[in-house]
Amino acid sequence: MPIYINLDLQLVKKKMSLTELSERVDITMSNLSILKQGKAKAVRFSTLEAICRELECQPGDILEYKAE
Amino acid sequence: MKTLGQYSLSAFLKFIIYASWYIQLFFLVLLTVLLTISFIAKDNIQSDLTVRLTQSKPMAVTPAPTATNINNVTLKLNAGELYFTQDKSVPLVIYNLGVMWIGFAISLGITNLLRKIFDSLTDNNPFVIENAQRLRQIALLIILIAPLTFMRDLFLNWYLRQNFVIDGSVIQTHLTLDFKTVFIGLILLIIAEIFRIGTRLKEEQELTV
């Protein structure tokens, strides 16, 4: 899929674990894992907003487009 | 009333389908054995054909001049059944066993696919791609019934004309194609496609974060 999720990078910058992020944004670990592994087919704006709020970043820092 | 999951309507129907599966297998084996023994043990075979008559007046049905080894012909007007005995032959055995096996194969095929579908319903997981494929296969098997029945009737009509005469005259036969069965099969094909779309939507929903 041409859209890549750079969640790991932002988590490292904020020194936060995936488990802690999951608790803060109230999304299950399984859903966050799906997102992190690039298996998600869609992301809700509410989810994106929550992640950006907790990681103090922009959507473009999480989502990256690379043509295949 | 719960329709999916354990102790639901689908669980009850699953029990009936499983029972039907084993009963059909039992009868397939039993009838094959009985027919085979019957063909081996007897010199002639008692047969009966269900016929639809266009006239209700009494009529005399006798073997045709071209008939081979047909005896004891009786037409039961009220029941629409023609009884006769025939010397056994390999083609007769093959025809009878073949018709029976093909009928059971289609029925067992449909029952087996229904078993798997209802397994998923009692697991509360109906929208899987395999169910869409199974519904499609059931639809194709149902559609297949019509041409197979037509071919069997085509053969039986020829057999009647070759071996019997009514009041000394050749029997006039008619053929119809079972459009109702084909229609049901086509509707099920549409339902299978709807199921496939539903499965895709469910997958997208599950993978939406």
Short mmCIF file of C-alpha atoms in Angstrom, two decimals:
data_model
loop_
_atom_site.label_atom_id
_atom_site.label_comp_id
_atom_site.label_asym_id
_atom_site.label_seq_id
_atom_site.Cartn_x
_atom_site.Cartn_y
_atom_site.Cartn_z
CA MET A 1 0.00 0.00 0.00
CA PRO A 2 1.49 3.43 -0.88
CA ILE A 3 0.55 4.98 2.52
CA TYR A 4 3.15 4.21 5.21
CA ILE A 5 2.58 4.62 8.94
CA ASN A 6 5.54 6.15 10.82
CA LEU A 7 4.14 5.50 14.28
CA ASP A 8 7.34 3.89 15.60
CA LEU A 9 9.37 7.02 14.89
CA GLN A 10 6.96 9.32 16.74
CA LEU A 11 6.74 6.89 19.67
CA VAL A 12 10.53 6.93 19.99
CA LYS A 13 10.58 10.76 19.86
CA LYS A 14 8.03 10.96 22.65
CA LYS A 15 9.61 8.04 24.52
CA MET A 16 6.24 6.35 24.68
CA SER A 17 5.35 2.68 24.30
CA LEU A 18 2.56 1.39 22.10
CA THR A 19 0.75 0.11 25.21
CA GLU A 20 0.85 3.56 26.82
CA LEU A 21 -0.38 5.21 23.61
CA SER A 22 -3.21 2.69 23.40
CA GLU A 23 -4.34 3.59 26.93
CA ARG A 24 -4.11 7.31 26.29
CA VAL A 25 -6.05 7.36 23.02
CA ASP A 26 -8.49 4.63 24.13
CA ILE A 27 -7.82 2.39 21.15
CA THR A 28 -7.20 -1.32 21.61
CA MET A 29 -3.67 -2.72 21.25
CA SER A 30 -4.91 -4.93 18.46
CA ASN A 31 -6.16 -1.95 16.44
CA LEU A 32 -2.97 0.01 17.05
CA SER A 33 -0.95 -3.02 15.95
CA ILE A 34 -3.02 -3.23 12.77
CA LEU A 35 -2.24 0.44 12.15
CA LYS A 36 1.45 0.09 12.97
CA GLN A 37 1.87 -2.95 10.71
CA GLY A 38 0.26 -1.15 7.78
CA LYS A 39 -2.68 -3.58 7.58
CA ALA A 40 -5.34 -0.93 8.23
CA LYS A 41 -7.67 -0.16 5.34
CA ALA A 42 -8.92 3.12 6.80
CA VAL A 43 -8.25 5.49 9.70
CA ARG A 44 -10.96 7.53 11.35
CA PHE A 45 -10.28 11.22 11.82
CA SER A 46 -11.07 10.81 15.52
CA THR A 47 -8.32 8.20 15.80
CA LEU A 48 -5.83 10.36 13.90
CA GLU A 49 -6.72 13.37 16.07
CA ALA A 50 -6.22 11.37 19.28
CA ILE A 51 -2.83 10.02 18.15
CA CYS A 52 -1.59 13.43 17.01
CA ARG A 53 -2.76 14.99 20.28
CA GLU A 54 -0.88 12.49 22.44
CA LEU A 55 2.25 12.39 20.29
CA GLU A 56 2.18 16.16 19.75
CA CYS A 57 2.70 15.84 16.02
CA GLN A 58 1.01 16.48 12.68
CA PRO A 59 -0.89 13.88 10.59
CA GLY A 60 1.88 14.17 8.00
CA ASP A 61 4.37 13.00 10.64
CA ILE A 62 2.38 9.76 10.99
CA LEU A 63 1.26 9.21 7.42
CA GLU A 64 3.63 9.17 4.48
CA TYR A 65 2.87 8.58 0.84
CA LYS A 66 5.37 6.72 -1.32
CA ALA A 67 4.45 5.84 -4.90
CA GLU A 68 4.94 2.15 -5.62
CA MET B 1 -35.52 -15.58 19.44
CA LYS B 2 -31.77 -15.84 18.90
CA THR B 3 -30.93 -16.63 15.29
CA LEU B 4 -27.12 -16.98 15.46
CA GLY B 5 -24.72 -18.57 17.92
CA GLN B 6 -25.14 -21.44 20.33
CA TYR B 7 -28.67 -22.53 21.33
CA SER B 8 -30.20 -20.49 18.53
CA LEU B 9 -32.44 -21.14 15.55
CA SER B 10 -29.34 -21.74 13.41
CA ALA B 11 -28.09 -24.31 15.95
CA PHE B 12 -31.42 -26.14 15.70
CA LEU B 13 -31.33 -26.09 11.90
CA LYS B 14 -27.68 -27.19 11.98
CA PHE B 15 -28.74 -30.26 13.96
CA ILE B 16 -31.39 -31.08 11.35
CA ILE B 17 -28.91 -30.60 8.49
CA TYR B 18 -26.32 -32.83 10.17
CA ALA B 19 -28.99 -35.49 10.77
CA SER B 20 -30.09 -35.20 7.15
CA TRP B 21 -26.46 -35.65 6.01
CA TYR B 22 -26.07 -38.94 7.90
CA ILE B 23 -29.53 -40.19 6.91
CA GLN B 24 -28.79 -39.54 3.23
CA LEU B 25 -25.45 -41.35 3.49
CA PHE B 26 -27.17 -44.29 5.15
CA PHE B 27 -29.85 -44.49 2.46
CA LEU B 28 -27.30 -44.13 -0.34
CA VAL B 29 -25.38 -47.13 0.95
CA LEU B 30 -28.53 -49.11 1.76
CA LEU B 31 -30.18 -48.50 -1.61
CA THR B 32 -26.98 -49.26 -3.51
CA VAL B 33 -26.64 -52.57 -1.68
CA LEU B 34 -30.34 -53.44 -2.09
CA LEU B 35 -30.39 -52.55 -5.80
CA THR B 36 -27.22 -54.54 -6.44
CA ILE B 37 -28.55 -57.57 -4.60
CA SER B 38 -31.85 -57.23 -6.42
CA PHE B 39 -30.11 -57.14 -9.79
CA ILE B 40 -27.93 -60.12 -8.96
CA ALA B 41 -30.64 -62.26 -7.33
CA LYS B 42 -33.52 -61.76 -9.77
CA ASP B 43 -33.85 -62.58 -13.45
CA ASN B 44 -36.24 -59.73 -14.10
CA ILE B 45 -36.76 -56.37 -12.45
CA GLN B 46 -40.07 -54.87 -11.34
CA SER B 47 -40.02 -51.23 -12.41
CA ASP B 48 -42.44 -48.38 -12.13
CA LEU B 49 -42.54 -45.06 -13.90
CA THR B 50 -44.52 -42.05 -12.78
CA VAL B 51 -46.35 -40.66 -15.78
CA ARG B 52 -48.50 -37.59 -16.19
CA LEU B 53 -51.54 -38.40 -18.32
CA THR B 54 -53.44 -35.89 -20.36
CA GLN B 55 -56.55 -38.08 -20.44
CA SER B 56 -58.33 -39.73 -17.55
CA LYS B 57 -60.28 -42.34 -19.52
CA PRO B 58 -59.24 -45.98 -19.09
CA MET B 59 -56.64 -47.06 -21.61
CA ALA B 60 -54.79 -50.25 -22.41
CA VAL B 61 -51.01 -49.99 -22.23
CA THR B 62 -49.13 -52.87 -23.83
CA PRO B 63 -45.55 -53.56 -24.87
CA ALA B 64 -44.68 -52.04 -28.25
CA PRO B 65 -43.53 -54.23 -31.16
CA THR B 66 -40.06 -52.73 -30.68
CA ALA B 67 -40.03 -53.54 -26.97
CA THR B 68 -37.44 -55.95 -25.66
CA ASN B 69 -38.18 -58.18 -22.68
CA ILE B 70 -41.05 -56.07 -21.28
CA ASN B 71 -43.82 -57.98 -19.50
CA ASN B 72 -46.72 -57.59 -17.07
CA VAL B 73 -47.56 -54.00 -18.01
CA THR B 74 -50.12 -52.31 -15.74
CA LEU B 75 -51.22 -48.68 -15.80
CA LYS B 76 -52.67 -47.35 -12.55
CA LEU B 77 -54.70 -44.44 -13.82
CA ASN B 78 -55.43 -42.75 -10.48
CA ALA B 79 -51.83 -42.87 -9.27
CA GLY B 80 -50.38 -42.08 -12.72
CA GLU B 81 -47.97 -45.00 -12.43
CA LEU B 82 -46.94 -47.53 -15.02
CA TYR B 83 -45.77 -50.90 -13.67
CA PHE B 84 -43.90 -53.49 -15.68
CA THR B 85 -41.24 -56.16 -15.40
CA GLN B 86 -38.16 -56.25 -17.54
CA ASP B 87 -35.33 -58.73 -17.95
CA LYS B 88 -32.31 -57.39 -16.17
CA SER B 89 -29.46 -56.00 -18.23
CA VAL B 90 -26.25 -54.07 -17.64
CA PRO B 91 -27.61 -50.81 -19.16
CA LEU B 92 -30.64 -51.06 -16.86
CA VAL B 93 -28.40 -51.51 -13.82
CA ILE B 94 -26.16 -48.64 -14.89
CA TYR B 95 -29.13 -46.35 -15.53
CA ASN B 96 -30.81 -47.04 -12.20
CA LEU B 97 -27.66 -46.80 -10.12
CA GLY B 98 -26.45 -43.80 -12.10
CA VAL B 99 -29.66 -41.83 -11.61
CA MET B 100 -29.64 -42.64 -7.92
CA TRP B 101 -25.99 -41.73 -7.40
CA ILE B 102 -26.25 -38.46 -9.31
CA GLY B 103 -29.32 -37.49 -7.31
CA PHE B 104 -27.63 -38.32 -4.03
CA ALA B 105 -24.39 -36.60 -5.11
CA ILE B 106 -26.20 -33.31 -5.70
CA SER B 107 -28.21 -33.65 -2.50
CA LEU B 108 -25.18 -34.59 -0.41
CA GLY B 109 -23.17 -31.81 -2.00
CA ILE B 110 -25.77 -29.21 -1.06
CA THR B 111 -26.16 -30.67 2.45
CA ASN B 112 -22.40 -30.67 3.02
CA LEU B 113 -22.12 -27.02 1.99
CA LEU B 114 -25.05 -26.15 4.26
CA ARG B 115 -23.33 -27.97 7.14
CA LYS B 116 -20.27 -25.75 6.79
CA ILE B 117 -22.36 -22.60 6.47
CA PHE B 118 -24.30 -23.43 9.61
CA ASP B 119 -21.07 -24.26 11.47
CA SER B 120 -20.05 -20.64 10.90
CA LEU B 121 -23.50 -19.36 11.91
CA THR B 122 -23.34 -21.13 15.26
CA ASP B 123 -19.85 -19.62 15.71
CA ASN B 124 -21.49 -16.21 15.23
CA ASN B 125 -19.29 -15.57 12.21
CA PRO B 126 -21.48 -15.62 9.09
CA PHE B 127 -19.60 -13.10 6.98
CA VAL B 128 -16.63 -15.12 5.80
CA ILE B 129 -15.61 -15.36 2.17
CA GLU B 130 -15.98 -19.15 2.30
CA ASN B 131 -19.73 -18.78 2.95
CA ALA B 132 -20.13 -16.61 -0.13
CA GLN B 133 -18.34 -19.30 -2.16
CA ARG B 134 -20.47 -22.05 -0.60
CA LEU B 135 -23.71 -20.19 -1.39
CA ARG B 136 -22.50 -19.81 -4.97
CA GLN B 137 -21.75 -23.53 -5.19
CA ILE B 138 -25.19 -24.40 -3.79
CA ALA B 139 -26.77 -22.10 -6.38
CA LEU B 140 -24.88 -23.81 -9.21
CA LEU B 141 -25.87 -27.27 -7.94
CA ILE B 142 -29.52 -26.21 -7.78
CA ILE B 143 -29.33 -24.81 -11.32
CA LEU B 144 -27.74 -28.10 -12.45
CA ILE B 145 -30.81 -30.05 -11.27
CA ALA B 146 -32.99 -28.67 -14.08
CA PRO B 147 -30.91 -29.82 -17.09
CA LEU B 148 -30.14 -33.18 -15.44
CA THR B 149 -33.85 -33.76 -14.81
CA PHE B 150 -34.56 -32.70 -18.40
CA MET B 151 -32.02 -35.23 -19.73
CA ARG B 152 -33.49 -37.97 -17.57
CA ASP B 153 -37.01 -37.12 -18.78
CA LEU B 154 -35.72 -37.02 -22.38
CA PHE B 155 -34.42 -40.56 -21.96
CA LEU B 156 -37.57 -41.77 -20.19
CA ASN B 157 -39.77 -40.29 -22.92
CA TRP B 158 -37.74 -42.12 -25.57
CA TYR B 159 -37.96 -45.30 -23.47
CA LEU B 160 -41.75 -44.99 -23.19
CA ARG B 161 -42.16 -44.44 -26.94
CA GLN B 162 -39.85 -47.35 -27.75
CA ASN B 163 -41.40 -49.89 -25.39
CA PHE B 164 -45.08 -49.09 -24.89
CA VAL B 165 -48.21 -48.35 -26.89
CA ILE B 166 -51.55 -46.98 -25.68
CA ASP B 167 -54.58 -48.59 -27.27
CA GLY B 168 -52.30 -49.74 -30.05
CA SER B 169 -50.96 -46.27 -30.79
CA VAL B 170 -47.53 -44.76 -30.14
CA ILE B 171 -47.36 -42.74 -26.92
CA GLN B 172 -47.16 -38.97 -27.36
CA THR B 173 -44.76 -37.49 -24.86
CA HIS B 174 -44.03 -33.96 -23.75
CA LEU B 175 -41.01 -32.38 -22.15
CA THR B 176 -40.77 -29.36 -19.87
CA LEU B 177 -37.78 -27.60 -18.35
CA ASP B 178 -38.03 -26.85 -14.64
CA PHE B 179 -37.68 -23.06 -14.79
CA LYS B 180 -38.74 -22.71 -11.16
CA THR B 181 -35.62 -24.53 -9.96
CA VAL B 182 -33.39 -22.50 -12.29
CA PHE B 183 -35.01 -19.30 -10.99
CA ILE B 184 -34.35 -20.27 -7.37
CA GLY B 185 -30.73 -21.04 -8.26
CA LEU B 186 -30.30 -17.65 -9.94
CA ILE B 187 -31.75 -15.84 -6.92
CA LEU B 188 -29.31 -17.73 -4.69
CA LEU B 189 -26.45 -16.63 -6.98
CA ILE B 190 -27.46 -13.01 -6.34
CA ILE B 191 -27.63 -13.69 -2.59
CA ALA B 192 -24.14 -15.23 -2.75
CA GLU B 193 -22.83 -12.06 -4.40
CA ILE B 194 -24.51 -9.91 -1.72
CA PHE B 195 -22.83 -12.10 0.90
CA ARG B 196 -19.47 -11.58 -0.78
CA ILE B 197 -19.95 -7.81 -0.70
CA GLY B 198 -21.00 -8.06 2.96
CA THR B 199 -17.83 -9.99 3.76
CA ARG B 200 -15.73 -7.32 2.08
CA LEU B 201 -17.51 -4.56 4.02
CA LYS B 202 -17.01 -6.44 7.28
CA GLU B 203 -13.32 -6.85 6.56
CA GLU B 204 -12.97 -3.15 5.79
CA GLN B 205 -14.85 -2.26 8.96
CA GLU B 206 -12.62 -4.55 11.04
CA LEU B 207 -9.51 -3.02 9.49
CA THR B 208 -10.71 0.55 10.08
CA VAL B 209 -8.84 2.00 13.06
#
